[in-house]
Amino acid sequence: PPHWGYFGEEGPQYWGELAPEFSTCKTGKNQSPINLKPQTAVGTTSLPGFDVYYRETALKLINNGHTLQVNIPLGSYIKINGHRYELLQYHFHTPSEHQRDGFNYPMEMHLVHKDGDGNLAVIAILFQEGEENETLAKLMSFLPQTLKKQEIHESVKIHPAKFFPADKKFYKYSGSLTTPPCSEGVYWMVFKQPIQASVTQLEKMHEYLGSNARPVQRQNARTLLKSWPDRNA
């Protein structure tokens, strides 16, 4: 695939022109990320939540040149309306890709799931400055220094759900991958409540990753849903 990045002539504004298979990055009408506006999100009690069936697994890390990615072996999944989506990997963006009321958080984590038909569901977790994050600290002790080479640490076990906020309310919308080829039809769930990481942790992650966030995209005709009724907002 053609080389792409976050700056200059390979940056997000040019992704759609770098290759024919990236054209959706430019022409798509349901692109991600978006600016989350709580006051215009539609409250609902009928939005299906998700059941989590993750396992604690050995740490498999790779810096793929665009992000820090943790690969997950088969057997961790979520269910939405009884439909199974397997957890493939999770990765990080600094600063956050989704905004809230026009503002970016220092970091965002994406847990990428796929069903048997190839449909994607992504859970996004926003990070804000606060207490040190123990699960993140475990992972940060093993940041790969070589590009595109998976490193396996058998003795280090991480349970992905340890990153989840206490409050499981979430925003839901139909979007896309936030990297080329920007494929659409992705089921996005963004937790309302950010989780905490220390200033030092967030600065170190940003130093390691650089700025790897795609700018927010137009919402167009899409409706942003929230998993709680308006009266309890």
Coordinates of N, CA and C in Angstrom, one line a residue:
P1 N 0.8 -1.2 0.0 CA 0.0 0.0 0.0 C 0.9 1.3 0.0
P2 N 0.3 2.4 -0.6 CA 1.1 3.6 -0.6 C 1.4 4.1 0.8
H3 N 2.5 4.8 0.9 CA 2.9 5.4 2.2 C 2.0 6.5 2.6
W4 N 1.6 6.6 3.8 CA 0.8 7.7 4.3 C 1.3 8.1 5.7
G5 N 0.9 9.3 6.1 CA 1.3 9.7 7.4 C 0.4 10.8 8.0
Y6 N 0.9 11.6 8.9 CA 0.0 12.6 9.5 C 0.5 14.0 9.2
F7 N 1.6 14.2 8.4 CA 2.1 15.5 8.1 C 2.4 15.7 6.6
G8 N 2.4 16.9 6.2 CA 2.9 17.3 4.9 C 2.1 16.6 3.8
E9 N 2.7 16.2 2.7 CA 2.0 15.8 1.5 C 1.4 14.3 1.7
E10 N 1.8 13.7 2.8 CA 1.2 12.4 3.1 C 0.2 12.5 4.2
G11 N -0.2 13.7 4.6 CA -1.0 14.0 5.7 C -2.5 13.7 5.4
P12 N -3.4 13.8 6.4 CA -4.8 13.4 6.3 C -5.5 14.1 5.2
Q13 N -5.2 15.4 4.9 CA -5.9 16.1 3.9 C -5.6 15.6 2.5
Y14 N -4.6 14.8 2.3 CA -4.2 14.2 1.0 C -4.4 12.7 0.9
W15 N -4.9 12.1 2.0 CA -5.0 10.6 2.0 C -5.8 10.1 0.7
G16 N -6.9 10.8 0.5 CA -7.8 10.4 -0.6 C -7.2 10.5 -2.0
E17 N -6.1 11.2 -2.1 CA -5.4 11.3 -3.4 C -4.2 10.5 -3.5
L18 N -3.8 9.8 -2.5 CA -2.5 9.0 -2.5 C -2.6 7.7 -3.3
A19 N -3.9 7.2 -3.4 CA -4.1 5.9 -4.1 C -5.6 5.8 -4.4
P20 N -5.9 5.1 -5.4 CA -7.4 4.9 -5.7 C -8.1 4.2 -4.6
E21 N -7.4 3.2 -3.9 CA -8.1 2.5 -2.8 C -8.3 3.3 -1.6
F22 N -7.7 4.6 -1.6 CA -7.9 5.5 -0.4 C -8.9 6.5 -0.7
S23 N -9.6 6.4 -1.9 CA -10.5 7.6 -2.3 C -11.6 7.9 -1.3
T24 N -12.1 6.9 -0.5 CA -13.1 7.1 0.4 C -12.7 8.1 1.5
C25 N -11.4 8.2 1.7 CA -10.9 9.2 2.7 C -11.4 10.6 2.3
K26 N -11.6 10.8 1.0 CA -11.9 12.1 0.5 C -13.4 12.2 0.2
T27 N -14.0 11.1 -0.4 CA -15.4 11.2 -0.9 C -16.4 10.7 0.1
G28 N -16.0 10.0 1.1 CA -16.9 9.4 2.1 C -17.8 10.4 2.8
K29 N -19.0 10.0 3.1 CA -19.9 10.9 3.8 C -20.1 10.5 5.3
N30 N -19.6 9.3 5.7 CA -19.7 8.8 7.0 C -18.3 8.6 7.6
Q31 N -17.5 9.6 7.7 CA -16.1 9.5 8.1 C -15.9 9.7 9.6
S32 N -14.9 9.1 10.1 CA -14.5 9.3 11.5 C -13.1 9.9 11.6
P33 N -12.8 10.5 12.7 CA -13.6 10.8 13.9 C -14.6 12.0 13.7
I34 N -15.4 12.2 14.7 CA -16.3 13.4 14.7 C -16.2 14.1 16.0
N35 N -16.8 15.3 16.1 CA -16.9 16.1 17.3 C -18.2 15.6 18.0
L36 N -18.0 15.1 19.2 CA -19.1 14.6 20.0 C -19.8 15.8 20.7
K37 N -21.0 16.1 20.4 CA -21.7 17.2 21.1 C -22.9 16.6 21.9
P38 N -22.6 16.5 23.2 CA -23.6 15.8 24.1 C -25.0 16.4 24.0
Q39 N -25.1 17.8 23.8 CA -26.4 18.4 23.8 C -27.2 18.1 22.6
T40 N -26.6 17.7 21.5 CA -27.3 17.4 20.3 C -27.5 15.9 20.1
A41 N -26.8 15.1 20.9 CA -26.9 13.6 20.8 C -28.3 13.2 21.2
V42 N -28.8 12.2 20.6 CA -30.2 11.7 20.8 C -30.2 10.7 21.9
G43 N -30.8 11.0 23.0 CA -30.9 10.0 24.1 C -31.8 8.9 23.8
T44 N -31.5 7.7 24.3 CA -32.3 6.5 24.0 C -32.2 5.5 25.1
T45 N -33.3 4.7 25.2 CA -33.2 3.6 26.2 C -33.2 2.3 25.4
S46 N -33.4 2.3 24.1 CA -33.4 1.1 23.3 C -32.1 0.7 22.6
L47 N -31.1 1.6 22.7 CA -29.8 1.3 22.1 C -29.2 0.1 22.7
P48 N -28.9 -1.0 21.9 CA -28.3 -2.1 22.5 C -26.9 -1.9 23.1
G49 N -26.7 -2.3 24.3 CA -25.3 -2.2 24.9 C -24.5 -3.3 24.4
F50 N -23.4 -3.6 25.0 CA -22.5 -4.7 24.6 C -22.1 -5.5 25.8
D51 N -22.0 -6.8 25.6 CA -21.5 -7.7 26.7 C -20.1 -8.0 26.4
V52 N -19.2 -8.0 27.4 CA -17.8 -8.1 27.2 C -17.3 -9.5 27.6
Y53 N -16.6 -10.2 26.8 CA -16.1 -11.5 27.1 C -14.6 -11.5 26.7
Y54 N -13.8 -10.6 27.4 CA -12.4 -10.5 27.1 C -11.6 -11.5 28.1
R55 N -10.4 -11.9 27.6 CA -9.5 -12.7 28.4 C -8.3 -12.0 28.7
E56 N -7.6 -12.3 29.8 CA -6.3 -11.8 30.1 C -5.3 -12.6 29.2
T57 N -4.5 -11.9 28.4 CA -3.6 -12.6 27.5 C -2.2 -12.0 27.6
A58 N -1.2 -12.7 27.1 CA 0.2 -12.3 27.1 C 0.3 -11.0 26.2
L59 N 1.2 -10.2 26.5 CA 1.4 -8.9 25.8 C 2.1 -9.1 24.5
K60 N 1.4 -8.7 23.4 CA 2.0 -8.7 22.0 C 1.9 -7.3 21.5
L61 N 3.1 -6.7 21.4 CA 3.2 -5.2 21.0 C 3.9 -5.0 19.7
I62 N 3.4 -4.1 18.9 CA 4.1 -3.7 17.7 C 3.9 -2.2 17.5
N63 N 5.0 -1.5 17.1 CA 4.9 -0.2 16.6 C 4.9 -0.3 15.1
N64 N 3.7 -0.1 14.5 CA 3.6 -0.3 13.0 C 3.9 0.9 12.2
G65 N 4.5 1.9 12.8 CA 4.9 3.1 12.1 C 3.9 4.2 12.2
H66 N 2.6 3.8 12.6 CA 1.5 4.8 12.7 C 1.0 4.9 14.1
T67 N 1.1 3.8 14.9 CA 0.6 3.7 16.2 C 1.3 2.6 17.0
L68 N 1.0 2.6 18.3 CA 1.4 1.5 19.2 C 0.2 0.5 19.2
Q69 N 0.4 -0.7 18.8 CA -0.7 -1.7 18.6 C -0.5 -2.9 19.5
V70 N -1.5 -3.3 20.2 CA -1.5 -4.5 21.0 C -2.3 -5.6 20.3
N71 N -1.7 -6.7 19.9 CA -2.5 -7.7 19.1 C -3.0 -8.7 20.1
I72 N -4.3 -9.2 19.9 CA -5.0 -10.1 20.8 C -5.3 -11.4 20.1
P73 N -4.9 -12.5 20.7 CA -5.2 -13.8 20.2 C -6.7 -14.1 20.2
L74 N -7.2 -15.0 19.4 CA -8.6 -15.4 19.3 C -9.1 -15.8 20.6
G75 N -10.4 -15.3 20.9 CA -11.0 -15.8 22.2 C -11.5 -14.7 23.1
S76 N -11.2 -13.4 22.7 CA -11.7 -12.2 23.4 C -12.7 -11.6 22.5
Y77 N -13.9 -11.3 23.0 CA -14.9 -10.7 22.1 C -16.0 -10.0 22.8
I78 N -16.8 -9.2 22.1 CA -18.0 -8.6 22.7 C -19.2 -9.1 21.9
K79 N -20.4 -9.0 22.5 CA -21.6 -9.3 21.8 C -22.5 -8.1 21.9
I80 N -23.1 -7.8 20.7 CA -24.1 -6.7 20.5 C -25.3 -7.3 20.0
N81 N -26.4 -7.3 20.8 CA -27.6 -8.0 20.4 C -27.4 -9.4 20.1
G82 N -26.5 -10.1 20.9 CA -26.3 -11.5 20.7 C -25.3 -11.8 19.6
H83 N -24.8 -10.7 18.9 CA -24.0 -10.9 17.7 C -22.5 -10.7 18.1
R84 N -21.7 -11.7 17.8 CA -20.3 -11.7 18.3 C -19.3 -11.0 17.4
Y85 N -18.5 -10.1 18.0 CA -17.4 -9.4 17.4 C -16.1 -9.7 18.1
E86 N -15.2 -10.3 17.4 CA -13.9 -10.7 18.0 C -13.0 -9.5 18.1
L87 N -12.3 -9.4 19.3 CA -11.3 -8.4 19.5 C -10.0 -8.8 18.8
L88 N -9.6 -7.9 17.9 CA -8.4 -8.2 17.1 C -7.2 -7.5 17.7
Q89 N -7.3 -6.2 18.1 CA -6.2 -5.4 18.6 C -6.8 -4.2 19.2
Y90 N -5.9 -3.5 20.0 CA -6.2 -2.1 20.4 C -4.9 -1.3 20.2
H91 N -5.2 0.0 20.0 CA -4.1 0.9 19.7 C -4.4 2.3 20.2
F92 N -3.4 3.2 20.1 CA -3.5 4.5 20.7 C -3.3 5.7 19.7
H93 N -3.9 6.8 20.0 CA -3.8 8.1 19.3 C -3.5 9.2 20.3
T94 N -2.5 10.0 19.9 CA -2.2 11.2 20.7 C -2.2 12.4 19.8
P95 N -3.0 13.5 20.0 CA -4.0 13.6 21.0 C -5.2 12.7 20.6
S96 N -6.4 12.8 21.3 CA -7.5 12.1 20.9 C -8.0 12.4 19.5
E97 N -8.6 11.5 18.9 CA -9.2 11.7 17.5 C -10.6 12.3 17.7
H98 N -11.5 11.7 18.5 CA -12.8 12.3 18.7 C -12.6 13.5 19.6
Q99 N -13.4 14.5 19.3 CA -13.4 15.7 20.2 C -14.7 15.7 21.0
R100 N -14.7 16.4 22.1 CA -16.0 16.7 22.8 C -16.2 18.2 22.9
D101 N -17.3 18.6 22.3 CA -17.6 20.1 22.2 C -16.4 20.8 21.6
G102 N -15.7 20.3 20.6 CA -14.7 21.0 19.9 C -13.3 20.9 20.6
F103 N -13.1 20.1 21.6 CA -11.9 19.9 22.3 C -11.3 18.5 22.2
N104 N -10.0 18.4 22.1 CA -9.4 17.1 22.1 C -8.9 16.7 23.5
Y105 N -9.0 15.4 23.8 CA -8.3 14.9 25.0 C -6.9 14.6 24.7
P106 N -6.0 14.3 25.7 CA -4.6 14.1 25.4 C -4.4 12.8 24.7
M107 N -5.3 11.8 24.9 CA -5.0 10.5 24.2 C -6.4 9.7 24.1
E108 N -6.4 8.8 23.1 CA -7.6 8.0 22.9 C -7.1 6.6 22.5
M109 N -7.9 5.6 23.0 CA -7.5 4.2 22.7 C -8.7 3.6 21.9
H110 N -8.4 2.8 20.9 CA -9.4 2.1 20.1 C -9.3 0.6 20.2
L111 N -10.4 0.0 20.6 CA -10.4 -1.5 20.6 C -11.2 -2.0 19.4
V112 N -10.5 -2.6 18.5 CA -11.0 -3.0 17.2 C -11.5 -4.4 17.1
H113 N -12.8 -4.5 16.8 CA -13.5 -5.9 16.7 C -14.0 -6.1 15.3
K114 N -14.1 -7.4 15.0 CA -14.6 -7.8 13.7 C -15.5 -9.0 13.9
D115 N -16.7 -9.0 13.1 CA -17.6 -10.2 13.1 C -17.2 -11.2 12.0
G116 N -17.9 -12.3 11.9 CA -17.6 -13.3 10.9 C -17.8 -12.9 9.5
D117 N -18.5 -11.8 9.3 CA -18.7 -11.2 7.9 C -17.8 -10.1 7.6
G118 N -16.9 -9.8 8.5 CA -15.9 -8.7 8.2 C -16.3 -7.3 8.7
N119 N -17.5 -7.2 9.3 CA -18.0 -5.9 9.8 C -17.2 -5.5 11.1
L120 N -16.9 -4.2 11.2 CA -16.1 -3.8 12.3 C -16.9 -3.0 13.3
A121 N -16.5 -3.2 14.6 CA -17.1 -2.5 15.7 C -15.9 -2.0 16.6
V122 N -15.8 -0.7 16.8 CA -14.7 -0.1 17.6 C -15.2 0.6 18.8
I123 N -14.6 0.2 19.9 CA -14.9 0.9 21.2 C -13.7 1.9 21.4
A124 N -14.1 3.2 21.7 CA -13.1 4.2 21.9 C -13.1 4.7 23.4
I125 N -11.9 4.8 23.9 CA -11.8 5.3 25.3 C -10.9 6.5 25.3
L126 N -11.4 7.6 25.9 CA -10.7 8.9 26.0 C -9.9 8.9 27.3
F127 N -8.7 9.5 27.2 CA -7.9 9.7 28.4 C -7.8 11.1 28.8
Q128 N -7.9 11.4 30.1 CA -7.6 12.7 30.6 C -6.6 12.7 31.7
E129 N -6.0 13.9 32.0 CA -5.0 14.0 33.0 C -5.5 13.7 34.4
G130 N -4.8 12.9 35.2 CA -5.3 12.5 36.5 C -4.3 11.6 37.2
E131 N -4.8 10.6 37.9 CA -4.0 9.6 38.6 C -3.2 8.7 37.6
E132 N -2.1 8.1 38.0 CA -1.4 7.2 37.2 C -2.3 6.0 36.8
N133 N -2.2 5.5 35.6 CA -3.0 4.4 35.1 C -2.1 3.1 35.2
E134 N -2.4 2.2 36.1 CA -1.6 1.1 36.4 C -1.5 0.1 35.2
T135 N -2.6 -0.1 34.5 CA -2.6 -1.0 33.3 C -1.8 -0.4 32.2
L136 N -1.9 0.9 32.0 CA -1.1 1.6 31.0 C 0.4 1.5 31.3
A137 N 0.7 1.7 32.6 CA 2.1 1.6 33.1 C 2.7 0.3 32.8
K138 N 2.0 -0.8 32.9 CA 2.4 -2.1 32.6 C 2.9 -2.2 31.2
L139 N 2.0 -1.7 30.3 CA 2.2 -1.7 28.9 C 3.4 -0.8 28.5
M140 N 3.5 0.3 29.1 CA 4.5 1.3 28.7 C 5.9 0.9 29.1
S141 N 6.0 -0.1 30.0 CA 7.4 -0.6 30.4 C 8.0 -1.4 29.2
F142 N 7.2 -1.7 28.2 CA 7.7 -2.5 27.1 C 7.5 -1.8 25.7
L143 N 7.6 -0.5 25.6 CA 7.4 0.2 24.3 C 8.5 -0.3 23.3
P144 N 8.1 -0.8 22.2 CA 9.0 -1.3 21.2 C 9.9 -0.2 20.6
Q145 N 11.1 -0.5 20.5 CA 12.1 0.5 19.9 C 12.4 0.2 18.5
T146 N 11.9 -0.9 18.0 CA 12.1 -1.3 16.6 C 10.8 -1.2 15.8
L147 N 10.7 -0.6 14.7 CA 9.5 -0.5 13.9 C 9.1 -1.8 13.3
K148 N 7.8 -2.0 13.2 CA 7.2 -3.1 12.5 C 7.7 -4.5 12.8
K149 N 8.0 -4.6 14.1 CA 8.5 -5.9 14.6 C 7.7 -6.3 15.8
Q150 N 6.8 -7.3 15.8 CA 6.0 -7.6 17.0 C 6.9 -8.2 18.1
E151 N 6.7 -7.7 19.3 CA 7.4 -8.2 20.5 C 6.5 -8.9 21.4
I152 N 6.8 -10.1 21.8 CA 5.9 -10.9 22.7 C 6.5 -11.0 24.1
H153 N 5.7 -10.6 25.1 CA 6.2 -10.7 26.5 C 5.2 -11.7 27.2
E154 N 5.6 -13.0 27.2 CA 4.8 -14.0 27.8 C 4.4 -13.8 29.2
S155 N 5.3 -13.2 30.0 CA 5.1 -13.1 31.4 C 4.2 -11.9 31.8
V156 N 3.9 -11.0 30.8 CA 3.1 -9.8 31.1 C 1.7 -10.1 30.6
K157 N 0.8 -10.1 31.5 CA -0.6 -10.4 31.2 C -1.5 -9.1 31.4
I158 N -2.2 -8.8 30.4 CA -3.1 -7.6 30.5 C -4.5 -8.0 30.1
H159 N -5.5 -7.5 30.9 CA -6.9 -7.7 30.6 C -7.4 -6.4 30.0
P160 N -7.8 -6.4 28.7 CA -8.2 -5.1 28.0 C -9.3 -4.4 28.8
A161 N -10.2 -5.1 29.4 CA -11.4 -4.4 30.1 C -10.9 -3.6 31.3
K162 N -9.6 -3.8 31.7 CA -9.1 -2.9 32.8 C -9.0 -1.5 32.4
F163 N -9.0 -1.2 31.1 CA -9.0 0.2 30.6 C -10.4 0.8 30.7
F164 N -11.5 0.0 30.8 CA -12.8 0.6 30.7 C -13.1 1.5 31.9
P165 N -13.8 2.6 31.6 CA -14.3 3.5 32.7 C -15.3 2.8 33.6
A166 N -15.5 3.4 34.8 CA -16.5 2.8 35.7 C -17.9 3.0 35.2
D167 N -18.1 4.1 34.6 CA -19.4 4.4 34.0 C -19.4 3.9 32.5
K168 N -20.3 3.0 32.2 CA -20.3 2.4 30.9 C -21.2 3.1 29.8
K169 N -21.7 4.3 30.1 CA -22.5 5.0 29.2 C -21.7 5.4 27.9
F170 N -22.3 5.3 26.7 CA -21.4 5.5 25.5 C -22.3 6.2 24.4
Y171 N -21.5 6.9 23.5 CA -22.1 7.5 22.3 C -22.0 6.4 21.2
K172 N -22.9 6.4 20.3 CA -22.9 5.5 19.2 C -23.2 6.2 17.9
Y173 N -22.4 5.8 16.9 CA -22.7 6.4 15.5 C -22.0 5.5 14.5
S174 N -22.5 5.6 13.3 CA -21.9 4.9 12.1 C -20.8 5.7 11.5
G175 N -19.6 5.1 11.4 CA -18.5 5.9 10.9 C -17.5 5.1 10.0
S176 N -16.2 5.4 10.2 CA -15.2 4.7 9.3 C -14.0 4.4 10.1
L177 N -13.0 3.8 9.4 CA -11.7 3.7 9.9 C -11.1 5.1 10.0
T178 N -10.3 5.4 10.9 CA -9.7 6.8 11.0 C -8.3 6.8 10.3
T179 N -7.9 5.7 9.6 CA -6.7 5.6 8.8 C -7.1 5.1 7.5
P180 N -6.2 5.4 6.5 CA -6.5 4.8 5.1 C -6.7 3.3 5.2
P181 N -7.6 2.7 4.5 CA -8.4 3.3 3.4 C -9.7 4.0 3.8
C182 N -9.9 4.3 5.1 CA -11.0 5.0 5.6 C -12.4 4.3 5.3
S183 N -12.4 3.0 5.3 CA -13.6 2.2 5.0 C -14.7 2.6 5.9
E184 N -15.9 2.7 5.3 CA -17.1 3.1 6.1 C -17.9 1.8 6.6
G185 N -18.9 2.1 7.4 CA -19.7 1.0 7.9 C -19.2 0.5 9.2
V186 N -18.4 1.3 9.9 CA -17.8 0.9 11.2 C -18.8 1.3 12.3
Y187 N -19.1 0.4 13.2 CA -20.0 0.6 14.4 C -19.1 1.2 15.5
W188 N -19.3 2.5 15.7 CA -18.5 3.2 16.8 C -19.2 3.3 18.1
M189 N -18.5 3.0 19.2 CA -19.1 3.2 20.5 C -18.0 4.0 21.3
V190 N -18.2 5.2 21.7 CA -17.2 6.0 22.4 C -17.7 6.2 23.8
F191 N -17.0 5.7 24.8 CA -17.4 5.9 26.2 C -17.5 7.4 26.6
K192 N -18.6 7.7 27.3 CA -18.8 9.1 27.7 C -17.8 9.5 28.7
Q193 N -17.4 8.7 29.6 CA -16.5 9.0 30.7 C -15.1 8.7 30.4
P194 N -14.2 9.8 30.4 CA -12.8 9.5 30.1 C -12.2 8.7 31.3
I195 N -11.1 8.0 31.0 CA -10.3 7.4 32.1 C -9.1 8.3 32.4
Q196 N -8.4 8.0 33.5 CA -7.3 8.9 33.9 C -5.9 8.2 33.5
A197 N -5.0 9.0 33.3 CA -3.6 8.7 33.2 C -2.8 9.9 33.7
S198 N -1.6 9.6 34.2 CA -0.8 10.8 34.8 C -0.3 11.7 33.6
V199 N 0.0 12.9 34.0 CA 0.6 13.8 33.0 C 1.9 13.2 32.4
T200 N 2.7 12.6 33.3 CA 3.9 12.0 32.8 C 3.7 10.9 31.8
Q201 N 2.7 10.0 32.1 CA 2.4 9.0 31.2 C 1.9 9.5 29.8
L202 N 1.0 10.5 29.9 CA 0.4 11.0 28.6 C 1.5 11.7 27.8
E203 N 2.4 12.5 28.5 CA 3.5 13.1 27.8 C 4.4 12.1 27.1
K204 N 4.7 11.0 27.9 CA 5.6 10.0 27.3 C 5.0 9.3 26.1
M205 N 3.7 9.1 26.2 CA 3.0 8.4 25.1 C 3.0 9.3 23.8
H206 N 2.8 10.6 24.1 CA 2.8 11.6 23.0 C 4.2 11.7 22.4
E207 N 5.2 11.7 23.2 CA 6.6 11.7 22.8 C 6.9 10.5 21.9
Y208 N 6.4 9.3 22.4 CA 6.7 8.1 21.7 C 5.9 8.0 20.3
L209 N 4.7 8.4 20.3 CA 3.8 8.3 19.1 C 3.9 9.5 18.2
G210 N 4.2 10.6 18.7 CA 4.1 11.8 17.9 C 2.6 12.2 17.8
S211 N 2.2 13.1 17.0 CA 0.8 13.4 16.8 C 0.3 12.5 15.7
N212 N -0.6 11.6 16.1 CA -1.1 10.6 15.1 C -2.7 10.6 15.2
A213 N -3.3 11.8 15.1 CA -4.7 11.9 15.2 C -5.3 12.5 13.9
R214 N -6.2 11.8 13.3 CA -6.9 12.4 12.1 C -7.8 13.5 12.6
P215 N -7.9 14.7 11.9 CA -8.8 15.7 12.3 C -10.3 15.2 12.2
V216 N -11.1 15.9 13.0 CA -12.5 15.5 12.9 C -13.1 15.7 11.6
Q217 N -14.1 14.9 11.2 CA -14.8 14.9 9.9 C -16.2 15.5 10.1
R218 N -16.8 15.8 9.0 CA -18.2 16.3 9.0 C -19.2 15.2 9.4
Q219 N -20.1 15.6 10.3 CA -21.1 14.6 10.7 C -22.2 14.3 9.6
N220 N -22.4 15.3 8.7 CA -23.3 15.2 7.6 C -24.7 14.8 8.2
A221 N -25.4 13.8 7.6 CA -26.7 13.5 8.0 C -26.8 12.5 9.1
R222 N -25.7 12.2 9.7 CA -25.7 11.1 10.7 C -26.3 11.6 12.0
T223 N -26.9 10.7 12.8 CA -27.4 11.0 14.1 C -26.4 10.4 15.1
L224 N -26.0 11.2 16.1 CA -25.2 10.7 17.2 C -26.1 10.3 18.3
L225 N -26.1 9.0 18.7 CA -27.0 8.5 19.7 C -26.2 8.4 21.0
K226 N -26.9 8.4 22.1 CA -26.3 8.1 23.4 C -27.1 7.1 24.1
S227 N -26.4 6.3 24.9 CA -27.0 5.1 25.5 C -27.8 5.3 26.8
W228 N -28.1 6.6 27.0 CA -28.9 7.0 28.2 C -29.9 8.0 27.8
P229 N -31.1 8.0 28.5 CA -32.2 8.9 28.1 C -31.8 10.3 28.5
D230 N -32.4 11.3 27.7 CA -32.0 12.7 27.9 C -32.2 13.2 29.3
R231 N -33.3 12.7 30.0 CA -33.6 13.3 31.3 C -32.5 13.0 32.3
N232 N -31.7 12.0 32.1 CA -30.6 11.6 33.1 C -29.3 12.2 32.6
A233 N -29.3 13.0 31.6 CA -27.9 13.4 31.1 C -27.2 14.2 32.1

